[in-house]
Amino acid sequence: MEKLVISGIKALGGKIQVKGAKNAALKIFPLAILTKEPILVSNLPEIEDCARAKDMLIALGHRVKKIRHGIVEIQFKNRSCVNLPSDIVNKFRASIMFVGPLLSSCQEVYFPHPGGCVIGAGTRPIDMFLDSFVKMGAKVKILENSYRLTAKKLKGAKIFFPRVTVTGTESLMMTACFAEGVTILKNCAMEPEISALAEFLNSIGGQIEGAGTPLIKIKGVRELKGGEYKIIPDRIEAGTFAMLAAASNTGEILIENCEPLHLEALWAAFDKMKINYRLYKNAIKIMPSKKILACDITTHEYPGFATDLQSAYTVLMTQAHGSSLIHETIYDRRLLFSDSLTQMGANIIMADPHRLVVSGPTRLYGHKLVTPDLRAGMALVMAAIIAKGETQIDNIYQIERGYENLAKRLRSLGADIKKVKK
Ligand code: EPU
């Protein structure tokens, strides 16, 4: 077991490179179920969630060969089973993404309820996935601790998502590729990762129109080929590094290999906060600001303010002048981590489970902490870097689910952060 030990208030500066997007990378593994031809994936982040997705694909009968850092080749070997192994499913929520492709190519699939971050209602429901598969002609049997889905042949259907769902949209987009006829998805999520996935599916023979808008039309095809897929840059990592640079406010930081246009809601908030920043085609420069002003945010589906940036934003607001209201609308438990910030000296009032009021600026102090989930963990790292004294963060598997080699990369900016054995 390891933990992070961070000694705060060191001047930061220099360059940092953004890795490929976790939430784009995770979907290429289930997509591979749909083709027998090889897929060459590049800019793949080497993170725990991708390792779990890779384990799952191998368990289902594929080969995943590492070519070099960030590049793998995926190739079908033989379909050994249609059971999603519970030890892998329990570790990550995105395992639900394997269900649709397996159902459409093998006619059946068994799986336990997916695990992952403890941020949503109950065990994070999968009702919209199941309801959609049923609309496409699948039979769903809910067993004691698992599900069994069968379908001789999925049929195109008209599906309206009652709530905007990212993995739901992506899952149905993939599943519908082999359904008979046309599938229409309404009230779809519009995240850049969805457009990237559709673009790749189309490049290997899919017929998808409208990805990146609320209405997606998928025409069923007989087969998909192989191809090359470059993972888009991680907008959450880029936005988080930008907020870290702003919160530290000690030097100039250039964030490279990113797509600033995927973060427009964050830049709108930066303008209100009077943060000194500059955007380039594939880079972001954050320069020291005179005075950061508090600014309210409400999380929203893309292109609104991403819930995955909310925890880092909360840390930034502890350094802003004035009071900010942070309204988390997507997940029920994503504000609970703010208790750790309060222990570090932040002035935060939880108005209700969906709203925080942060007053600043406040000096933060090092503390012994345990991270509850991935994004909260990254926010605690950020808080520790700007805090006086030493912070220890436990349960870092959660952070490593989504951030590659974090300690080393942050050290290159001047942060005093190391991973030590407990
Ligand atoms: N929901 C349901 N029923 C469903 C599916 C979702 O009620 O069948 C609810 C969820 O509980 C949540 C809301 O709908 O309250 C939205 O969830 P969504 O389905 O959009 O989330 P997701 O697809 O499971 C993806 C990302 C999340 C990110 C959200 C929102 C992946 C693998 N995960 O999750 O990423 O927060 O979209 O943008 O793409 C993260 O990276 O830390 C992370 C949690």
Coordinates of C-alpha atoms and ligand atoms in Angstrom, one line a residue:
M1 CA 0.0 0.0 0.0
E2 CA 1.2 3.5 -0.8
K3 CA 0.3 7.0 0.1
L4 CA 1.2 10.5 -1.2
V5 CA 3.2 12.8 1.0
I6 CA 3.1 16.4 -0.1
S7 CA 4.9 19.4 1.4
G8 CA 3.1 22.5 0.4
I9 CA 3.8 26.1 -0.7
K10 CA 6.6 25.6 -3.1
A11 CA 6.8 27.9 -6.1
L12 CA 5.4 26.2 -9.2
G13 CA 6.5 26.9 -12.8
G14 CA 7.4 25.3 -16.1
K15 CA 5.6 23.0 -18.5
I16 CA 3.3 20.0 -18.1
Q17 CA 1.9 17.7 -20.8
V18 CA -1.7 16.5 -20.7
K19 CA -2.3 12.8 -21.3
G20 CA -5.0 11.1 -23.3
A21 CA -8.5 11.4 -21.9
K22 CA -9.5 8.7 -19.5
N23 CA -13.1 8.9 -20.5
A24 CA -12.3 8.5 -24.1
A25 CA -9.7 5.8 -23.6
L26 CA -12.0 3.6 -21.5
K27 CA -14.5 3.2 -24.4
I28 CA -12.1 1.8 -27.0
F29 CA -11.8 -1.5 -25.1
P30 CA -15.5 -2.3 -25.2
L31 CA -15.7 -1.0 -28.8
A32 CA -13.1 -3.6 -29.7
I33 CA -15.6 -6.3 -29.0
L34 CA -17.4 -5.2 -32.2
T35 CA -14.6 -6.1 -34.6
K36 CA -12.3 -9.0 -35.3
E37 CA -9.7 -6.8 -37.0
P38 CA -6.9 -5.0 -35.1
I39 CA -7.2 -1.6 -33.6
L40 CA -4.1 0.5 -33.0
V41 CA -4.6 2.9 -30.1
S42 CA -2.3 5.8 -29.4
N43 CA -2.1 8.5 -26.7
L44 CA -3.6 5.9 -24.3
P45 CA -3.1 7.1 -20.7
E46 CA -1.4 4.5 -18.5
I47 CA -3.8 4.6 -15.6
E48 CA -5.5 2.0 -13.4
D49 CA -9.0 2.3 -15.1
C50 CA -7.5 1.5 -18.5
A51 CA -5.6 -1.4 -17.0
R52 CA -8.9 -2.7 -15.6
A53 CA -10.6 -2.2 -19.0
K54 CA -7.7 -4.0 -20.7
D55 CA -8.1 -6.9 -18.1
M56 CA -11.8 -7.1 -19.0
L57 CA -11.1 -7.3 -22.7
I58 CA -8.5 -10.0 -22.3
A59 CA -10.9 -12.0 -20.1
L60 CA -13.4 -11.8 -22.9
G61 CA -11.0 -13.2 -25.5
H62 CA -8.9 -10.4 -26.9
R63 CA -5.1 -9.8 -27.0
V64 CA -3.8 -6.3 -26.0
K65 CA -0.2 -5.9 -27.0
K66 CA 1.8 -2.9 -25.8
I67 CA 3.8 -1.5 -28.7
R68 CA 5.4 1.3 -26.7
H69 CA 4.4 3.8 -24.0
G70 CA 0.8 5.0 -24.7
I71 CA 0.4 2.7 -27.8
V72 CA -1.3 -0.6 -27.8
E73 CA -2.7 -2.9 -30.5
I74 CA -5.9 -4.7 -29.7
Q75 CA -6.8 -7.9 -31.6
F76 CA -9.6 -10.4 -31.3
K77 CA -8.3 -13.9 -30.4
N78 CA -11.3 -16.1 -29.5
R79 CA -14.5 -15.3 -27.6
S80 CA -13.9 -17.3 -24.4
C81 CA -16.9 -16.1 -22.4
V82 CA -19.9 -13.7 -22.1
N83 CA -19.6 -13.3 -18.3
L84 CA -18.1 -10.0 -17.1
P85 CA -15.8 -11.1 -14.2
S86 CA -17.1 -9.7 -10.9
D87 CA -13.6 -8.9 -9.6
I88 CA -13.0 -6.5 -12.5
V89 CA -16.6 -5.2 -12.7
N90 CA -16.4 -4.3 -9.0
K91 CA -13.5 -2.0 -9.6
F92 CA -14.8 0.3 -12.3
R93 CA -18.2 1.7 -13.3
A94 CA -17.2 1.9 -17.0
S95 CA -17.4 -1.9 -17.1
I96 CA -21.1 -1.4 -18.0
M97 CA -19.8 -0.3 -21.4
F98 CA -19.0 -3.9 -22.3
V99 CA -22.6 -5.1 -21.9
G100 CA -24.1 -3.6 -25.1
P101 CA -21.3 -4.7 -27.5
L102 CA -21.3 -8.2 -26.0
L103 CA -25.1 -8.4 -26.3
S104 CA -25.1 -7.3 -29.9
S105 CA -22.2 -9.5 -31.0
C106 CA -22.8 -12.6 -28.8
Q107 CA -26.5 -12.5 -28.1
E108 CA -26.1 -12.8 -24.3
V109 CA -24.2 -11.3 -21.4
Y110 CA -24.1 -11.9 -17.6
F111 CA -22.7 -9.2 -15.2
P112 CA -22.9 -8.0 -11.6
H113 CA -23.8 -4.4 -10.8
P114 CA -20.8 -2.2 -11.7
G115 CA -18.6 -0.6 -9.0
G116 CA -16.5 2.5 -9.3
C117 CA -16.4 5.9 -7.5
V118 CA -18.8 6.4 -4.6
I119 CA -20.2 9.7 -6.0
G120 CA -23.7 8.9 -7.2
A121 CA -27.1 7.9 -5.8
G122 CA -26.9 4.5 -4.1
T123 CA -24.7 2.2 -6.2
R124 CA -25.0 4.5 -9.3
P125 CA -28.0 3.2 -11.2
I126 CA -27.9 1.5 -14.7
D127 CA -31.7 1.7 -15.4
M128 CA -31.3 3.8 -18.5
F129 CA -28.9 1.2 -20.0
L130 CA -31.3 -1.7 -19.2
D131 CA -34.4 0.2 -20.4
S132 CA -32.7 1.0 -23.7
F133 CA -31.6 -2.6 -24.3
V134 CA -35.1 -3.7 -23.7
K135 CA -36.4 -1.2 -26.3
M136 CA -34.0 -2.8 -28.7
G137 CA -35.5 -6.2 -28.1
A138 CA -33.3 -7.6 -25.3
K139 CA -34.7 -9.7 -22.4
V140 CA -33.4 -8.7 -19.0
K141 CA -33.4 -11.0 -16.1
I142 CA -32.4 -9.4 -12.7
L143 CA -30.9 -12.1 -10.5
E144 CA -29.9 -11.7 -6.9
N145 CA -26.6 -10.0 -7.4
S146 CA -26.4 -9.9 -11.2
Y147 CA -28.1 -9.4 -14.5
R148 CA -28.6 -11.7 -17.5
L149 CA -29.4 -10.1 -20.8
T150 CA -30.2 -12.0 -24.0
A151 CA -31.3 -11.0 -27.5
K152 CA -31.4 -13.1 -30.6
K153 CA -31.1 -10.0 -32.8
L154 CA -31.2 -6.4 -31.6
K155 CA -33.5 -4.1 -33.5
G156 CA -33.2 -0.4 -34.1
A157 CA -35.4 1.6 -31.8
K158 CA -36.4 5.1 -30.7
I159 CA -34.8 5.8 -27.4
F160 CA -35.2 8.9 -25.2
F161 CA -32.8 9.2 -22.3
P162 CA -34.8 10.6 -19.3
R163 CA -31.5 12.0 -18.0
V164 CA -28.5 13.0 -20.0
T165 CA -26.0 10.2 -19.7
V166 CA -22.5 10.0 -21.1
T167 CA -21.8 6.3 -21.0
G168 CA -25.4 5.6 -21.8
T169 CA -25.2 7.6 -25.0
E170 CA -21.9 5.9 -25.9
S171 CA -23.0 2.5 -25.0
L172 CA -26.2 2.7 -27.1
M173 CA -24.2 4.2 -30.0
M174 CA -22.0 1.2 -30.0
T175 CA -24.7 -1.4 -29.4
A176 CA -26.9 0.0 -32.2
C177 CA -24.1 -0.5 -34.8
F178 CA -25.2 -4.1 -35.2
A179 CA -28.9 -3.7 -34.6
E180 CA -31.3 -4.3 -37.5
G181 CA -32.5 -0.9 -39.0
V182 CA -32.1 2.5 -37.6
T183 CA -31.8 3.6 -34.0
I184 CA -32.6 7.1 -32.9
L185 CA -31.2 8.4 -29.6
K186 CA -32.7 11.6 -28.1
N187 CA -31.5 13.8 -25.3
C188 CA -28.0 12.5 -25.8
A189 CA -24.9 13.7 -23.9
M190 CA -22.7 15.9 -26.1
E191 CA -19.2 15.5 -24.6
P192 CA -16.2 15.6 -26.9
E193 CA -15.4 12.0 -26.0
I194 CA -18.7 11.0 -27.6
S195 CA -18.0 12.8 -30.9
A196 CA -14.5 11.2 -30.9
L197 CA -16.0 7.7 -30.4
A198 CA -18.5 8.2 -33.2
E199 CA -15.8 9.6 -35.6
F200 CA -13.8 6.4 -35.0
L201 CA -16.8 4.1 -35.4
N202 CA -17.6 5.8 -38.7
S203 CA -13.9 5.4 -39.8
I204 CA -14.2 1.6 -39.4
G205 CA -17.5 1.2 -41.1
G206 CA -20.2 2.6 -38.7
Q207 CA -23.0 4.8 -39.9
I208 CA -23.6 7.4 -37.1
E209 CA -24.9 10.9 -37.6
G210 CA -25.3 13.7 -35.1
A211 CA -22.8 12.7 -32.3
G212 CA -22.1 15.9 -30.4
T213 CA -25.7 17.0 -30.6
P214 CA -28.8 15.8 -28.6
L215 CA -30.0 13.6 -31.4
I216 CA -28.0 10.7 -32.8
K217 CA -29.0 8.4 -35.6
I218 CA -27.3 5.1 -36.0
K219 CA -27.9 2.8 -39.0
G220 CA -27.1 -0.8 -38.4
V221 CA -24.3 -2.4 -40.4
R222 CA -23.1 -6.0 -40.8
E223 CA -19.5 -5.6 -39.7
L224 CA -16.9 -3.2 -38.6
K225 CA -13.3 -3.2 -39.7
G226 CA -10.1 -2.3 -37.8
G227 CA -8.3 1.0 -37.7
E228 CA -6.2 3.5 -35.8
Y229 CA -7.6 5.6 -32.9
K230 CA -5.7 8.5 -31.3
I231 CA -7.2 9.3 -27.9
I232 CA -8.2 13.0 -27.6
P233 CA -6.5 15.0 -24.8
D234 CA -8.0 14.8 -21.3
R235 CA -9.9 18.1 -20.8
I236 CA -10.4 17.3 -17.1
E237 CA -6.7 16.9 -16.5
A238 CA -6.0 20.1 -18.5
G239 CA -8.6 22.1 -16.6
T240 CA -7.4 20.8 -13.3
F241 CA -3.7 21.7 -14.0
A242 CA -5.0 25.2 -15.0
M243 CA -6.8 25.5 -11.7
L244 CA -3.8 24.2 -9.8
A245 CA -1.6 26.9 -11.5
A246 CA -4.1 29.6 -10.7
A247 CA -4.6 28.5 -7.0
S248 CA -0.8 28.3 -6.5
N249 CA -0.4 31.7 -8.1
T250 CA 3.4 31.5 -7.9
G251 CA 4.7 31.3 -11.4
E252 CA 4.0 30.8 -15.1
I253 CA 2.8 27.3 -16.1
L254 CA 2.3 26.1 -19.7
I255 CA -0.1 23.2 -20.1
E256 CA 0.6 21.4 -23.4
N257 CA -1.0 18.8 -25.6
C258 CA -4.5 19.8 -24.7
E259 CA -7.6 21.1 -26.4
P260 CA -8.6 24.5 -24.8
L261 CA -11.9 24.6 -26.8
H262 CA -13.2 21.7 -24.7
L263 CA -13.1 23.9 -21.6
E264 CA -15.1 27.0 -22.5
A265 CA -17.2 27.0 -19.3
L266 CA -14.0 27.1 -17.3
W267 CA -12.6 30.0 -19.2
A268 CA -15.8 31.9 -18.7
A269 CA -15.4 31.4 -15.0
F270 CA -11.6 32.4 -15.2
D271 CA -12.7 35.7 -16.9
K272 CA -15.0 36.5 -14.0
M273 CA -12.3 35.6 -11.5
K274 CA -9.8 37.9 -13.3
I275 CA -7.3 35.0 -13.7
N276 CA -4.4 35.9 -16.0
Y277 CA -4.3 33.2 -18.7
R278 CA -3.8 32.8 -22.4
L279 CA -5.1 30.1 -24.7
Y280 CA -3.3 28.7 -27.7
K281 CA -4.3 26.1 -30.3
N282 CA -3.1 23.1 -28.1
A283 CA -1.9 24.8 -25.0
I284 CA -2.9 27.0 -22.0
K285 CA -0.7 29.4 -20.2
I286 CA -1.5 30.5 -16.7
M287 CA 0.3 33.5 -15.3
P288 CA 0.3 34.9 -11.8
S289 CA -2.9 37.0 -11.1
K290 CA -3.1 40.1 -8.9
K291 CA -6.3 39.1 -7.1
I292 CA -8.6 36.1 -7.8
L293 CA -12.3 36.9 -7.4
A294 CA -14.9 34.4 -6.2
C295 CA -17.3 33.2 -8.8
D296 CA -20.3 30.9 -8.6
I297 CA -20.6 27.8 -10.7
T298 CA -23.3 25.2 -11.4
T299 CA -22.1 21.8 -12.8
H300 CA -23.9 20.8 -16.0
E301 CA -23.6 18.4 -18.9
Y302 CA -21.2 19.5 -21.7
P303 CA -20.6 22.2 -22.8
G304 CA -21.6 23.4 -19.3
F305 CA -19.2 23.3 -16.3
A306 CA -18.0 19.7 -15.9
T307 CA -18.8 17.9 -12.7
D308 CA -15.4 16.3 -12.9
L309 CA -13.8 19.8 -12.5
Q310 CA -16.0 20.7 -9.5
S311 CA -13.7 19.5 -6.7
A312 CA -10.6 21.2 -8.1
Y313 CA -12.7 24.4 -8.6
T314 CA -13.8 24.2 -4.9
V315 CA -10.1 24.2 -3.9
L316 CA -9.5 27.2 -6.2
M317 CA -12.3 29.1 -4.5
T318 CA -10.6 28.7 -1.1
Q319 CA -8.0 31.1 -2.6
A320 CA -10.5 33.6 -4.2
H321 CA -11.6 36.8 -2.6
G322 CA -15.3 36.7 -1.6
S323 CA -17.9 34.0 -1.4
S324 CA -18.8 31.5 -4.1
L325 CA -21.7 29.2 -4.4
I326 CA -20.8 25.8 -5.9
H327 CA -23.9 23.9 -7.1
E328 CA -23.3 20.2 -8.0
T329 CA -26.2 19.0 -10.1
I330 CA -25.0 15.7 -11.5
Y331 CA -23.9 13.6 -8.5
D332 CA -25.4 13.3 -5.0
R333 CA -22.2 12.7 -3.0
R334 CA -19.6 14.7 -4.9
L335 CA -19.4 17.5 -2.3
L336 CA -18.7 15.4 0.7
F337 CA -15.0 15.6 0.1
S338 CA -15.2 19.3 1.1
D339 CA -15.1 18.1 4.7
S340 CA -11.4 17.4 4.2
L341 CA -10.8 20.9 2.9
T342 CA -12.5 22.3 6.0
Q343 CA -10.1 20.1 8.1
M344 CA -7.3 21.9 6.2
G345 CA -8.6 25.3 7.2
A346 CA -11.0 26.2 4.4
N347 CA -14.1 28.2 5.2
I348 CA -16.8 26.1 3.6
I349 CA -20.5 25.7 4.5
M350 CA -22.5 22.9 3.1
A351 CA -25.9 24.4 2.5
D352 CA -27.4 21.1 1.4
P353 CA -26.0 17.9 -0.3
H354 CA -25.8 19.8 -3.6
R355 CA -24.6 23.2 -2.6
L356 CA -21.4 24.6 -1.0
V357 CA -20.6 28.1 0.0
V358 CA -16.8 28.8 0.0
S359 CA -15.5 32.0 1.5
G360 CA -11.9 33.0 0.9
P361 CA -9.1 33.5 0.7
T362 CA -8.0 31.2 3.4
R363 CA -4.6 29.7 4.3
L364 CA -4.8 25.9 4.1
Y365 CA -2.8 23.6 6.4
G366 CA -1.4 20.1 5.8
H367 CA -3.4 17.2 7.2
K368 CA -3.7 13.4 7.1
L369 CA -6.4 12.6 4.6
V370 CA -8.0 9.7 2.9
T371 CA -9.4 10.3 -0.6
P372 CA -13.0 9.0 -1.2
D373 CA -12.8 9.1 -5.0
L374 CA -10.8 10.0 -8.1
R375 CA -11.6 13.7 -8.7
A376 CA -11.8 14.5 -4.9
G377 CA -8.4 12.9 -4.6
M378 CA -6.9 15.1 -7.3
A379 CA -8.5 18.1 -5.6
L380 CA -6.9 17.1 -2.2
V381 CA -3.5 16.8 -4.0
M382 CA -4.1 20.3 -5.3
A383 CA -5.1 21.6 -1.8
A384 CA -2.0 20.0 -0.3
I385 CA 0.3 21.7 -2.8
I386 CA -0.9 25.1 -1.8
A387 CA -1.2 24.3 1.9
K388 CA 1.4 25.1 4.6
G389 CA 3.1 22.0 6.0
E390 CA 2.8 18.3 5.2
T391 CA -0.2 16.4 3.9
Q392 CA -0.5 12.7 3.7
I393 CA -3.2 11.2 1.3
D394 CA -4.3 7.6 1.6
N395 CA -6.3 5.4 -0.8
I396 CA -4.3 6.7 -3.7
Y397 CA -5.5 3.8 -6.0
Q398 CA -8.5 6.1 -6.5
I399 CA -6.2 8.9 -7.9
E400 CA -4.2 6.5 -10.0
R401 CA -7.4 5.3 -11.6
G402 CA -7.3 8.5 -13.7
Y403 CA -4.0 10.3 -13.5
E404 CA -0.8 8.8 -14.9
N405 CA 2.4 9.2 -13.0
L406 CA 1.0 12.2 -11.1
A407 CA 3.7 12.7 -8.5
K408 CA 6.5 12.7 -11.0
R409 CA 4.7 15.1 -13.4
L410 CA 3.8 17.5 -10.6
R411 CA 7.4 17.4 -9.3
S412 CA 8.5 18.6 -12.7
L413 CA 6.5 21.8 -12.0
G414 CA 8.3 22.2 -8.6
A415 CA 5.8 20.6 -6.3
D416 CA 7.2 18.6 -3.4
I417 CA 5.2 15.4 -3.7
K418 CA 6.2 11.8 -3.4
K419 CA 4.6 8.4 -3.3
V420 CA 5.8 6.4 -0.3
K421 CA 5.2 2.9 1.0
K422 CA 3.0 2.8 4.1
Ligands
EPU1 N1 -27.7 7.8 -14.2 C1 -28.9 7.1 -13.9 N2 -29.2 5.9 -14.6 C2 -28.4 5.4 -15.5 C3 -27.2 6.1 -15.8 C4 -26.9 7.3 -15.1 O1 -29.7 7.5 -13.0 O2 -28.7 4.4 -16.1 C5 -27.4 9.0 -13.5 C6 -26.1 9.0 -12.7 O3 -26.2 8.3 -11.4 C7 -25.8 10.4 -12.6 C8 -26.3 11.0 -13.9 O4 -27.3 10.0 -14.4 O5 -26.4 11.0 -11.6 C9 -25.3 11.2 -15.0 O6 -24.5 10.1 -15.1 P1 -23.8 9.7 -16.5 O7 -24.5 8.4 -16.9 O8 -23.7 10.8 -17.4 O9 -22.4 9.4 -15.9 P2 -21.5 8.3 -16.5 O10 -21.7 8.1 -17.9 O11 -21.6 7.1 -15.6 C10 -19.4 9.8 -17.3 C11 -18.0 9.8 -16.9 C12 -18.0 10.5 -15.5 C13 -18.5 11.8 -15.5 C14 -20.0 11.8 -16.1 C15 -20.6 13.1 -16.3 C16 -17.1 7.9 -17.9 C17 -16.4 6.6 -17.8 N3 -17.5 8.5 -16.8 O12 -20.1 9.0 -16.3 O13 -16.6 10.5 -15.1 O14 -18.6 12.4 -14.3 O15 -20.0 11.1 -17.3 O16 -19.9 13.9 -17.1 O17 -17.1 8.4 -19.0 C18 -14.8 10.7 -13.7 O18 -14.1 10.7 -14.7 O19 -14.3 11.0 -12.5 C19 -16.2 10.4 -13.8 C20 -17.0 10.1 -12.8

